[in-house]
Tab-separated table of C-alpha atoms and ligand atoms in Angstrom:
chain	number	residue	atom	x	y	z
A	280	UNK	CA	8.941	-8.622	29.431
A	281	UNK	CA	11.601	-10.068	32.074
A	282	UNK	CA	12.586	-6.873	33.451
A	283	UNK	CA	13.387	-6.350	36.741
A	284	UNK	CA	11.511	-3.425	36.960
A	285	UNK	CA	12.297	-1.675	40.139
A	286	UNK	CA	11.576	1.691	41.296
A	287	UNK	CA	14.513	3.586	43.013
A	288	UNK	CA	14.737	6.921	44.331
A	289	UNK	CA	18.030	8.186	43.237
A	290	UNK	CA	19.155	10.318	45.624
A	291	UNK	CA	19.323	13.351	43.724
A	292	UNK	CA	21.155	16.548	45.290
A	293	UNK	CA	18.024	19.062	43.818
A	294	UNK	CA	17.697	21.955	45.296
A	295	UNK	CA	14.358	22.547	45.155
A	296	UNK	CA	14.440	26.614	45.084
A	297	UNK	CA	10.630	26.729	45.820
A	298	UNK	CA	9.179	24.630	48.568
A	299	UNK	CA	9.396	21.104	48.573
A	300	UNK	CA	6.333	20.606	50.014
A	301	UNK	CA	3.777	22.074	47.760
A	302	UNK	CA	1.841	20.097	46.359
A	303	UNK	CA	0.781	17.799	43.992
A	304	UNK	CA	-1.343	14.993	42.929
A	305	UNK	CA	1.937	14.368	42.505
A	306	UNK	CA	1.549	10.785	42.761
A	307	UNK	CA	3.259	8.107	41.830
A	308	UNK	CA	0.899	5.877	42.366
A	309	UNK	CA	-0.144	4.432	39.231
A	310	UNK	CA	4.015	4.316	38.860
A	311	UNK	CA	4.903	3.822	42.005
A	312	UNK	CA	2.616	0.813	42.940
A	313	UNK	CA	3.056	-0.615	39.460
A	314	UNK	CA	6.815	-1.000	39.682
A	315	UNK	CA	7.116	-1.102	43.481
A	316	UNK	CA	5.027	-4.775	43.587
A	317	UNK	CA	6.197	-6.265	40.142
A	318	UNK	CA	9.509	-7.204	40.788
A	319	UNK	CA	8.466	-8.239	44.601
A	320	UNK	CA	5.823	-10.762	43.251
A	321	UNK	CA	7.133	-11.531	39.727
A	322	UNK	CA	9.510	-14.413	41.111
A	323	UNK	CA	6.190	-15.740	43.161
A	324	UNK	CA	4.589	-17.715	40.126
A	325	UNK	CA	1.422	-17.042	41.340
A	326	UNK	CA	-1.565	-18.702	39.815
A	327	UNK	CA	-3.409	-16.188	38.409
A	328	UNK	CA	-7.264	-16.471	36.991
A	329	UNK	CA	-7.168	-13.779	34.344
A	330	UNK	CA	-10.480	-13.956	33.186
A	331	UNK	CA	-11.034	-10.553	32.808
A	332	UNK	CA	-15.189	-9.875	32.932
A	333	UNK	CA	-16.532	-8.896	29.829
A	334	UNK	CA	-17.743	-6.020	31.488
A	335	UNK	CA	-14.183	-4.430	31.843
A	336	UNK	CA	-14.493	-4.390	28.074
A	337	UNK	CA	-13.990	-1.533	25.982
A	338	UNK	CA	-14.143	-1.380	22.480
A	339	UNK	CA	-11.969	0.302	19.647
A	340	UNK	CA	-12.329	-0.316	15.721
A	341	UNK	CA	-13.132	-3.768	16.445
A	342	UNK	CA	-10.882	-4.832	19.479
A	343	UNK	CA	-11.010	-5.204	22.746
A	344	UNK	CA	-9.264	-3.505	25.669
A	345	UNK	CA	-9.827	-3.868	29.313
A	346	UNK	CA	-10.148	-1.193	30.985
A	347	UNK	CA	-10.302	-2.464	34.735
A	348	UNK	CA	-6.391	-1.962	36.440
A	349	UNK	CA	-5.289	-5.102	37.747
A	350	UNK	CA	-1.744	-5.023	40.109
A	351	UNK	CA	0.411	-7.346	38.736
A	352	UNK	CA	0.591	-9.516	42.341
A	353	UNK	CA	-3.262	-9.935	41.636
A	354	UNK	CA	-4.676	-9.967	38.320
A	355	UNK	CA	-7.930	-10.857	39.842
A	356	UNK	CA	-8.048	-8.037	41.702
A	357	UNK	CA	-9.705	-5.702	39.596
A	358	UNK	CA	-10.517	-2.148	39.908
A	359	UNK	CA	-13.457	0.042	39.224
A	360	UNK	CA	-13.521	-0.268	35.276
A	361	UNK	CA	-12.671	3.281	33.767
A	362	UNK	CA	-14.405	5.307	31.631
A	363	UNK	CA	-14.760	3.800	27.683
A	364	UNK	CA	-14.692	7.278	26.446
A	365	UNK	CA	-11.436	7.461	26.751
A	366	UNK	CA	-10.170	5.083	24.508
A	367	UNK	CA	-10.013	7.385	21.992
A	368	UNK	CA	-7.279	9.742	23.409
A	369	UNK	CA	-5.128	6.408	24.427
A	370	UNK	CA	-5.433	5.630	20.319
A	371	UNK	CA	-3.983	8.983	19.662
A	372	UNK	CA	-1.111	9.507	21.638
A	373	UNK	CA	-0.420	5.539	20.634
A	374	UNK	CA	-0.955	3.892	23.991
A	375	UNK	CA	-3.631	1.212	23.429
A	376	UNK	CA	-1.695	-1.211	21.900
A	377	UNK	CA	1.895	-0.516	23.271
A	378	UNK	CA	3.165	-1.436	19.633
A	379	UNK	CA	4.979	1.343	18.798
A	380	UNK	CA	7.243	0.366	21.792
A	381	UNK	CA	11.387	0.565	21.919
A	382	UNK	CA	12.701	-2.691	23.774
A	383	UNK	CA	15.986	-1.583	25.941
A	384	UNK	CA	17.676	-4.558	25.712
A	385	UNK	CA	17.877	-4.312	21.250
A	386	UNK	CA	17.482	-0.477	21.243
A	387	UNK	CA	19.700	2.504	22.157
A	388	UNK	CA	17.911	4.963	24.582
A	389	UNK	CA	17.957	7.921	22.655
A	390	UNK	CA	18.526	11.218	24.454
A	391	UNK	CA	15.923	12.623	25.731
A	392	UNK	CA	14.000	16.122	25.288
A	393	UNK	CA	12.866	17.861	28.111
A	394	UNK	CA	9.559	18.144	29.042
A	395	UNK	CA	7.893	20.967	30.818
A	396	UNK	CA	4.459	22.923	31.196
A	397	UNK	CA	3.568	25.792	33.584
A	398	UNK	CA	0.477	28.475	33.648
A	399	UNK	CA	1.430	31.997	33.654
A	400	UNK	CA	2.197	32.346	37.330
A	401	UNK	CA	5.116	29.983	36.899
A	402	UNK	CA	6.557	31.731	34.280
A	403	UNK	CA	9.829	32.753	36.874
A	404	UNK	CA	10.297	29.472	37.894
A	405	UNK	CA	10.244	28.318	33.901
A	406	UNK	CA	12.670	31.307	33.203
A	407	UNK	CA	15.258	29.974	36.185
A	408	UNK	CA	14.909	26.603	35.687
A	409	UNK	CA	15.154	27.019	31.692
A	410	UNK	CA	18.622	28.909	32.649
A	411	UNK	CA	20.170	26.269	34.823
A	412	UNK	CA	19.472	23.681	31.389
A	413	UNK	CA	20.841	26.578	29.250
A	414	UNK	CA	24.327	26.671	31.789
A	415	UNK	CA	25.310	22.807	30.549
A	416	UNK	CA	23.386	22.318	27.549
A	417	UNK	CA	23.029	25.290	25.625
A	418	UNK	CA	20.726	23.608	22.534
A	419	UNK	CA	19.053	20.656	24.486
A	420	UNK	CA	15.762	20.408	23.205
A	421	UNK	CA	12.833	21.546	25.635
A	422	UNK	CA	9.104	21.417	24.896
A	423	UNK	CA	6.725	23.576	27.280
A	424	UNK	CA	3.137	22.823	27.393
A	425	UNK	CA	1.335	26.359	27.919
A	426	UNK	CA	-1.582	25.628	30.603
A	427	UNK	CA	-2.751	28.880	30.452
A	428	UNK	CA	0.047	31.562	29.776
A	429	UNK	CA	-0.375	35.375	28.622
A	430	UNK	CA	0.394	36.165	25.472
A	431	UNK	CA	2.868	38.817	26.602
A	432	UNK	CA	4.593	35.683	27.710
A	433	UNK	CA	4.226	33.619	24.864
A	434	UNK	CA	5.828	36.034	22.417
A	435	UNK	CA	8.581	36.010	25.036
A	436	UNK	CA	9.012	31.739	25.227
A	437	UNK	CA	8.522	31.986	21.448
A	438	UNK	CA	11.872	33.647	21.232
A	439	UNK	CA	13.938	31.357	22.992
A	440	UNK	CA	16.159	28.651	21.233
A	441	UNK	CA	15.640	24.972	20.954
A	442	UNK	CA	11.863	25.810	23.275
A	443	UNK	CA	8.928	24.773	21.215
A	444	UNK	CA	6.054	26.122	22.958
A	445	UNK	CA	3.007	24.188	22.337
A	446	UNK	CA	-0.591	25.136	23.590
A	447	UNK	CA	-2.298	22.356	26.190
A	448	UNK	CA	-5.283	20.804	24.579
A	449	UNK	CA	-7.470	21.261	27.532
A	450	UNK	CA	-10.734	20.876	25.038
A	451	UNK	CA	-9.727	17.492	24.246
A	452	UNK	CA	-10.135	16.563	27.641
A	453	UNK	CA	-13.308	16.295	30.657
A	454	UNK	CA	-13.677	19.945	32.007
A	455	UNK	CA	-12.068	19.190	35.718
A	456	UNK	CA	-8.688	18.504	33.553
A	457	UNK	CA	-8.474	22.874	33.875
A	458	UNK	CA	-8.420	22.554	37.523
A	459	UNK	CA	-4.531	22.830	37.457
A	460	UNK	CA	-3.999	21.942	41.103
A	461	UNK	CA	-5.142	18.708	40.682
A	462	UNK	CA	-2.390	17.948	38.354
A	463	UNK	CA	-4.355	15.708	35.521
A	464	UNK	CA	-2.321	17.554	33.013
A	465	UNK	CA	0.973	15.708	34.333
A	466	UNK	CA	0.603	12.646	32.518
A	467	UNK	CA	-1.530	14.294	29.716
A	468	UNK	CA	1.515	16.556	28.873
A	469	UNK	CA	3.797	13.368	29.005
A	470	UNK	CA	1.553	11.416	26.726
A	471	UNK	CA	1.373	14.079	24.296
A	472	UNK	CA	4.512	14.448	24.268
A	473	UNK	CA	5.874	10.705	24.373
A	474	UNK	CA	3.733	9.958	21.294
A	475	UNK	CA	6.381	10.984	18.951
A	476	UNK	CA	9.418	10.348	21.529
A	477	UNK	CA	11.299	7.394	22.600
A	478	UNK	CA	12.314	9.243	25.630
A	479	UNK	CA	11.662	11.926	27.230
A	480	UNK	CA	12.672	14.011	30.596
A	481	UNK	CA	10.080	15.119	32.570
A	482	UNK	CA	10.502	18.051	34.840
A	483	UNK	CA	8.297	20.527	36.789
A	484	UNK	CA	9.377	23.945	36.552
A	485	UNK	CA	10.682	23.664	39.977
A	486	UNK	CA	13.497	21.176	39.039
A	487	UNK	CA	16.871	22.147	39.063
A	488	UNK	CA	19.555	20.534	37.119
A	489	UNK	CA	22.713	21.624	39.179
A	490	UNK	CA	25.499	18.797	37.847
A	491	UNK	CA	25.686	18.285	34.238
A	492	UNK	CA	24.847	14.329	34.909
A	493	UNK	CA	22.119	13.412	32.413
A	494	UNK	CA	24.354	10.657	30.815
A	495	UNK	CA	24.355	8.909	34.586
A	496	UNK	CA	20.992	8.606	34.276
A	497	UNK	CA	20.664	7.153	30.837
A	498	UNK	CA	23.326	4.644	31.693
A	499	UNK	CA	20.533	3.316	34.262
A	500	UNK	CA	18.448	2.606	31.248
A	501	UNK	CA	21.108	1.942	28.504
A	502	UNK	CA	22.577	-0.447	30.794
A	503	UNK	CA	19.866	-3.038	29.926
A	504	UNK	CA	21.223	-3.254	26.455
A	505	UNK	CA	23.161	-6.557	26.949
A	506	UNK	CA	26.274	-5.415	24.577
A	507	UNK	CA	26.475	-1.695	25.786
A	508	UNK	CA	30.253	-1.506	26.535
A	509	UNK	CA	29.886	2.547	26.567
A	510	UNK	CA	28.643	3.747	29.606
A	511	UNK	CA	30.203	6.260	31.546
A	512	UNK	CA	29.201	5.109	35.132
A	513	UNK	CA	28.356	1.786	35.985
A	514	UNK	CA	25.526	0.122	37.680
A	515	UNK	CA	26.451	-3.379	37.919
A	516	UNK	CA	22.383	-4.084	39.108
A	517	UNK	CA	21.089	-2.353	36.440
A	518	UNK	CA	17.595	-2.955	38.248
A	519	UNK	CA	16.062	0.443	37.582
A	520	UNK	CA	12.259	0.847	35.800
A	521	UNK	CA	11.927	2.248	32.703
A	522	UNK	CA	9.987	5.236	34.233
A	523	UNK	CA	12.433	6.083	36.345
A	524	UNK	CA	11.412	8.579	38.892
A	525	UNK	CA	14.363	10.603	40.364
A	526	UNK	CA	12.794	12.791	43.242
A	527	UNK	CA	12.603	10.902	46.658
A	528	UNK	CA	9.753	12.657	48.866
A	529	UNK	CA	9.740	12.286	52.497
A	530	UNK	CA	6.198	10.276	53.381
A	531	UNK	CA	4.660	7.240	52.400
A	532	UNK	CA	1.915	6.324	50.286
A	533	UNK	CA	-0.924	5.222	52.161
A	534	UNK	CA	-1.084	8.111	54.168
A	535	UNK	CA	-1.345	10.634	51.604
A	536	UNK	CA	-3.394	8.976	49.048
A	537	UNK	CA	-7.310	8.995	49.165
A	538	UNK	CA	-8.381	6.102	49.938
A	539	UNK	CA	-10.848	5.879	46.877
A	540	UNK	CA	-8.386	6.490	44.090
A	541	UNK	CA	-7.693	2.774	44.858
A	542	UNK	CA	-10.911	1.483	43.840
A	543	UNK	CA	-9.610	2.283	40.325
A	544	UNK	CA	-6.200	1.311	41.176
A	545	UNK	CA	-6.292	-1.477	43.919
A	546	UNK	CA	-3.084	-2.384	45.511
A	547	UNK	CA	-1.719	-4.412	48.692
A	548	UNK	CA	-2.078	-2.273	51.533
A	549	UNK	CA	0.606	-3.725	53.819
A	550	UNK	CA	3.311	-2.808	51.185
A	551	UNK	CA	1.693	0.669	50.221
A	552	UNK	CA	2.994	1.200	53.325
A	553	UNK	CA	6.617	0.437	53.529
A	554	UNK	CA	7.708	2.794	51.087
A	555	UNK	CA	8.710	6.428	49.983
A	556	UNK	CA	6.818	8.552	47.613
A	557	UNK	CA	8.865	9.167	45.090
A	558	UNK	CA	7.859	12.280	43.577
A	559	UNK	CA	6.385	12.276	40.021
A	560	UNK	CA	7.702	15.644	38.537
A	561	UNK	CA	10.712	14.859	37.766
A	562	UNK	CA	11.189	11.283	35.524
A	563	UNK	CA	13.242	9.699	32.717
A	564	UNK	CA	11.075	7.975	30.742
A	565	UNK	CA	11.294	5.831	27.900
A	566	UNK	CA	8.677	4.598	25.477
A	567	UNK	CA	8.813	0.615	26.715
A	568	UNK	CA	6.124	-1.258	26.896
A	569	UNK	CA	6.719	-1.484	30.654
A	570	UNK	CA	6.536	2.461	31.155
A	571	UNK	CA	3.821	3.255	28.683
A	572	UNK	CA	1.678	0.305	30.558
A	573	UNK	CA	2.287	2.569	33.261
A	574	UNK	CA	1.818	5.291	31.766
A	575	UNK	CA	-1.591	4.033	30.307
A	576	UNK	CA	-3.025	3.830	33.819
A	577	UNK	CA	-1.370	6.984	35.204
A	578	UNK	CA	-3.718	9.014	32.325
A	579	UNK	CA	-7.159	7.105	32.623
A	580	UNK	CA	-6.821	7.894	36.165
A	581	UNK	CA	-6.117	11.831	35.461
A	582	UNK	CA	-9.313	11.550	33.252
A	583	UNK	CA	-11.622	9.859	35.543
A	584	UNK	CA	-12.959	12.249	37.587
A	585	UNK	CA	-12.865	10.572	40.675
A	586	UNK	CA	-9.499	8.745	40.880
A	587	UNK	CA	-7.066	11.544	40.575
A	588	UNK	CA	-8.765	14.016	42.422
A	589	UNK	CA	-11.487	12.285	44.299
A	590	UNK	CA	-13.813	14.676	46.303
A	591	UNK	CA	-12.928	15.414	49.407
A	592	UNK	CA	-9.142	15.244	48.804
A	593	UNK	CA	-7.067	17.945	50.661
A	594	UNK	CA	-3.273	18.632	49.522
A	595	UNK	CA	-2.030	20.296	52.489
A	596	UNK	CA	-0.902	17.483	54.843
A	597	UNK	CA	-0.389	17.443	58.659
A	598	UNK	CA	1.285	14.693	59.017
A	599	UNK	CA	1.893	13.098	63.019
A	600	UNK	CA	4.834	11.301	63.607
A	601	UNK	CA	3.846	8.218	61.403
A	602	UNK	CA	4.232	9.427	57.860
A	603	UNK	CA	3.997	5.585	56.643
A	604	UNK	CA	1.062	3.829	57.932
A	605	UNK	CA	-1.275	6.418	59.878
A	606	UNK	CA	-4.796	6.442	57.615
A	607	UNK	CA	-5.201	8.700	54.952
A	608	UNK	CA	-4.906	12.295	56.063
A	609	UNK	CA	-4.357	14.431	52.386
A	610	UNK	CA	-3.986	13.482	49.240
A	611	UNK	CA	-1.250	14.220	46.435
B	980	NAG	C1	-11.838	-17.294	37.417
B	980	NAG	O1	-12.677	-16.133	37.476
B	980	NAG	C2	-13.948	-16.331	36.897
B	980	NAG	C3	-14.688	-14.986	36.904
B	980	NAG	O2	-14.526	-14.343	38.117
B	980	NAG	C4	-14.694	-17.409	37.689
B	980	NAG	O3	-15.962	-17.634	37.102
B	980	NAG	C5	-13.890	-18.694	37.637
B	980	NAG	O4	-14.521	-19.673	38.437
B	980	NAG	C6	-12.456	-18.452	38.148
B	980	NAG	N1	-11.676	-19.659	37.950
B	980	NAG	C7	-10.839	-20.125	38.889
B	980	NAG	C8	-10.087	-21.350	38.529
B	980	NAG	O5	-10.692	-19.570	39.989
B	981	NAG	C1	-18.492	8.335	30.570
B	981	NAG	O1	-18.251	9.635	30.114
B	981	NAG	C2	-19.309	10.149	29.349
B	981	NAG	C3	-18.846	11.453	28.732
B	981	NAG	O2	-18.337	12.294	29.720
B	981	NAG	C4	-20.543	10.297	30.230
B	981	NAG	O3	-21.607	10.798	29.469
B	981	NAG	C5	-20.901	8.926	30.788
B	981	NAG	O4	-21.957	9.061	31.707
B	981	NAG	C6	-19.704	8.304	31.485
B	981	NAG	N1	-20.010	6.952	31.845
B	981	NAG	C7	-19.877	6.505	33.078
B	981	NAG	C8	-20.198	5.066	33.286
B	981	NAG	O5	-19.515	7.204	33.988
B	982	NAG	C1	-4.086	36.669	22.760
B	982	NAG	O1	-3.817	36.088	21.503
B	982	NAG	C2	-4.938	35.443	20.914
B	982	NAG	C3	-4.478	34.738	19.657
B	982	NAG	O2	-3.476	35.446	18.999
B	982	NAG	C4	-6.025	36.482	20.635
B	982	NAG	O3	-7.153	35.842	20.074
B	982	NAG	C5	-6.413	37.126	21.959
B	982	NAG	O4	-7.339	38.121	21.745
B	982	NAG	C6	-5.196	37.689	22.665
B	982	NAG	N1	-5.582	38.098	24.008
B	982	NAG	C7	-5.287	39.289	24.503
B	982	NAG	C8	-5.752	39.574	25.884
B	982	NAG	O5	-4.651	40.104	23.866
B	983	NAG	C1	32.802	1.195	38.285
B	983	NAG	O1	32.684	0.708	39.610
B	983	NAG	C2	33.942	0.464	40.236
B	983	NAG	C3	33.669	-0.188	41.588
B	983	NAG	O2	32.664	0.488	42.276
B	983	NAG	C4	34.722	1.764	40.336
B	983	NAG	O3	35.974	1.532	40.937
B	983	NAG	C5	34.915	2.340	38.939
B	983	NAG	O4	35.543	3.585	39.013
B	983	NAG	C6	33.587	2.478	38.233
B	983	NAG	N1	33.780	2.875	36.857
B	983	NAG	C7	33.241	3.976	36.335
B	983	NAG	C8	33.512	4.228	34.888
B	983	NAG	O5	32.535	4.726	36.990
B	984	NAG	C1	18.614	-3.461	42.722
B	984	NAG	O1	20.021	-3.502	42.905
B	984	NAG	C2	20.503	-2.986	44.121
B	984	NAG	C3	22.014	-2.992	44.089
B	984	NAG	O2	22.511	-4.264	43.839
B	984	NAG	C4	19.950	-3.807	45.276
B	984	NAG	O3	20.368	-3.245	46.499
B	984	NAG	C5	18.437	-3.783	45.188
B	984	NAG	O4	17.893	-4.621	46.190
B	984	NAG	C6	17.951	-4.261	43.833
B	984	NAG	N1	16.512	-4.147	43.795
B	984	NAG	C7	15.737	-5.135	43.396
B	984	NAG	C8	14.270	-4.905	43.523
B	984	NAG	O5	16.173	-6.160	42.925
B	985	NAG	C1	-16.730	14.995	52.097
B	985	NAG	O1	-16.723	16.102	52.965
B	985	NAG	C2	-18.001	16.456	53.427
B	985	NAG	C3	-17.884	17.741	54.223
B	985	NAG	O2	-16.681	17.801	54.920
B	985	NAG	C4	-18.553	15.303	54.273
B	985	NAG	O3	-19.859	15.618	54.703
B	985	NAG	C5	-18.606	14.044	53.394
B	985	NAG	O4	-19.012	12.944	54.165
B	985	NAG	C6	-17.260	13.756	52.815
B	985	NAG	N1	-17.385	12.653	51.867
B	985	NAG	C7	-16.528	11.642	51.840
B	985	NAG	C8	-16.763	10.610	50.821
B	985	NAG	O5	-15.586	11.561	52.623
């Protein structure tokens, strides 16, 4: 892979209609600290000793995985090795071994469906943002993963067009994945879904599309496909990742990360703290083997108990005036 992965926040005009500040385990951080330090270290030609221990080891129908995280500036750097039990749910939604992969500079980026899920009480904000979609593409595709809606309100989402609603399989999964506010089913909804996609959109029910610019967006990707002479904007760097995140927050990492989510997921400390969040509910993403790598991490950390939502961890924030570097005050 000799892509210049790169995450960006595009500056997206979204009026977020409920408050921008509530909450998530919204990280990025398996994304954001994946694609934030590969392209800064991949020109470095580091020596790396990537003798995995055979203790990071997991095995599936007679091979091998590892299951320790390693950040690409440091594959000796290895993290707390995750859970083998949950090999089998990587098999399934195809992301052990990133095979069944589309490589952007041979293959068109399809367009994308548009993924959503909400529990009953965001049924309104499903309903508005559904209607903004509806204003500039009346038959887009949309799939909504029910969390936990009524059945009142299932008959209703049953009888819109082009909206397949589809039940969350929340018994598939450890029993902390039903804590909804600590956002495991994020990536779990985007696996699911991504298993038969080559691209997908990604969007909380608070996401607005207000400019009918999805095509902008694609030409980030489609871009990478060396004889592309069709794109409608043009981004002469062409630098973006394939999980391309598209809502900028307004703190860094380091402070609003628990600290032990990073013995999974190590990282360099001095550059967790340079950057933006960028905010993981609203994404392009398409099925590279770049993004689902990502993407791999992003969902053994949802299912390990303590890396998504390690004890302790508070989602409210107060930050002081140093959103970047102060220690870890919340996490999300
Ligand atoms: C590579 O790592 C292994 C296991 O940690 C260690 O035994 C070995 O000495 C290392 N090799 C080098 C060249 O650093
Ligand atoms: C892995 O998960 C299984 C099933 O939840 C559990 O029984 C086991 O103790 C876990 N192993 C470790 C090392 O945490
Ligand atoms: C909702 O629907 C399910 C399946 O159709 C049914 O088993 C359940 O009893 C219903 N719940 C209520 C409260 O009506
Ligand atoms: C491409 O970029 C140039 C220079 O920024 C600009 O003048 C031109 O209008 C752009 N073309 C399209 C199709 O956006
Ligand atoms: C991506 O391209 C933009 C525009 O040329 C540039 O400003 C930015 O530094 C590039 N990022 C990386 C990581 O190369
Ligand atoms: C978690 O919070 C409890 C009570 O506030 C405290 O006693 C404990 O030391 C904390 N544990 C960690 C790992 O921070």
């Amino acid at each position: 892979m000799n892509c210049n992965c790169t995450i960006i926040a595009v500056a997206l005009v979204i009026l977020n209609l409920i408050l921008f500040t509530i909450i998530s385990f919204n990280i990025c951080w398996t994304s954001v600290q994946y694609m934030i330090m590969k392209p800064i270290y991949e020109n470095e030609n580091l020596e790396f000793n990537d003798t995995i221990p055979e203790s990071c080891y997991c095995e599936f129908e007679s091979n091998r995985y590892s299951f320790c995280y390693a950040p690409p500036f440091d594959l000796n750097l290895l993290g707390q090795k995750f859970n083998c039990t949950y090999i089998e749910f990587l098999d399934e939604v195809d992301l052990l071994t990133l095979e069944n992969t589309i490589d952007l500079a041979n293959d068109d980026l399809p367009e994308a469906p548009i993924i959503t899920a909400g529990s009953d009480d965001h049924k309104d904000e499903t309903r508005e943002m559904l209607y903004y979609i509806r204003q500039f593409w009346p038959k887009h595709p949309v799939i909504f993963y029910d969390l936990g809606l009524q059945n009142k309100t299932i008959e209703e989402f049953k009888t819109y067009c082009n909206f397949d609603v589809r039940k969350f399989p929340f018994e598939k999964f450890p029993s902390y994945v039903k804590n909804l506010r600590e956002y495991r089913w994020k990536p779990l909804v985007i696996a699911l879904a991504m298993k038969d996609l080559k691209s997908i959109w990604y969007m909380d029910s608070s996401i607005r599309w207000l400019k009918p610019q999805m095509d902008r967006y694609y030409d980030m990707l489609r871009c990478k496909r060396s004889h592309n002479m069709l794109l409608t904007s043009n981004f002469t760097a062409c630098n973006k990742s394939d999980y391309l995140l598209l809502s900028s927050s307004y703190h860094g990492i380091y402070t609003a990360t628990n600290l032990k989510t990073y013995e999974f997921l190590p990282t360099d400390f001095a550059r967790i703290k340079i950057p933006t969040v960028i905010q993981a509910g609203f994404s392009l993403v398409a099925r590279t083997k770049d993004a689902m790598d990502t993407l791999k991490w992003y969902v053994l950390c949802a299912l390990e108990e303590e890396c998504m939502a390690p004890k302790n961890s508070s989602i409210p924030c107060k930050f002081g005036k140093d959103k970047y570097q102060a220690e870890p005050i919340c996490h999300r």
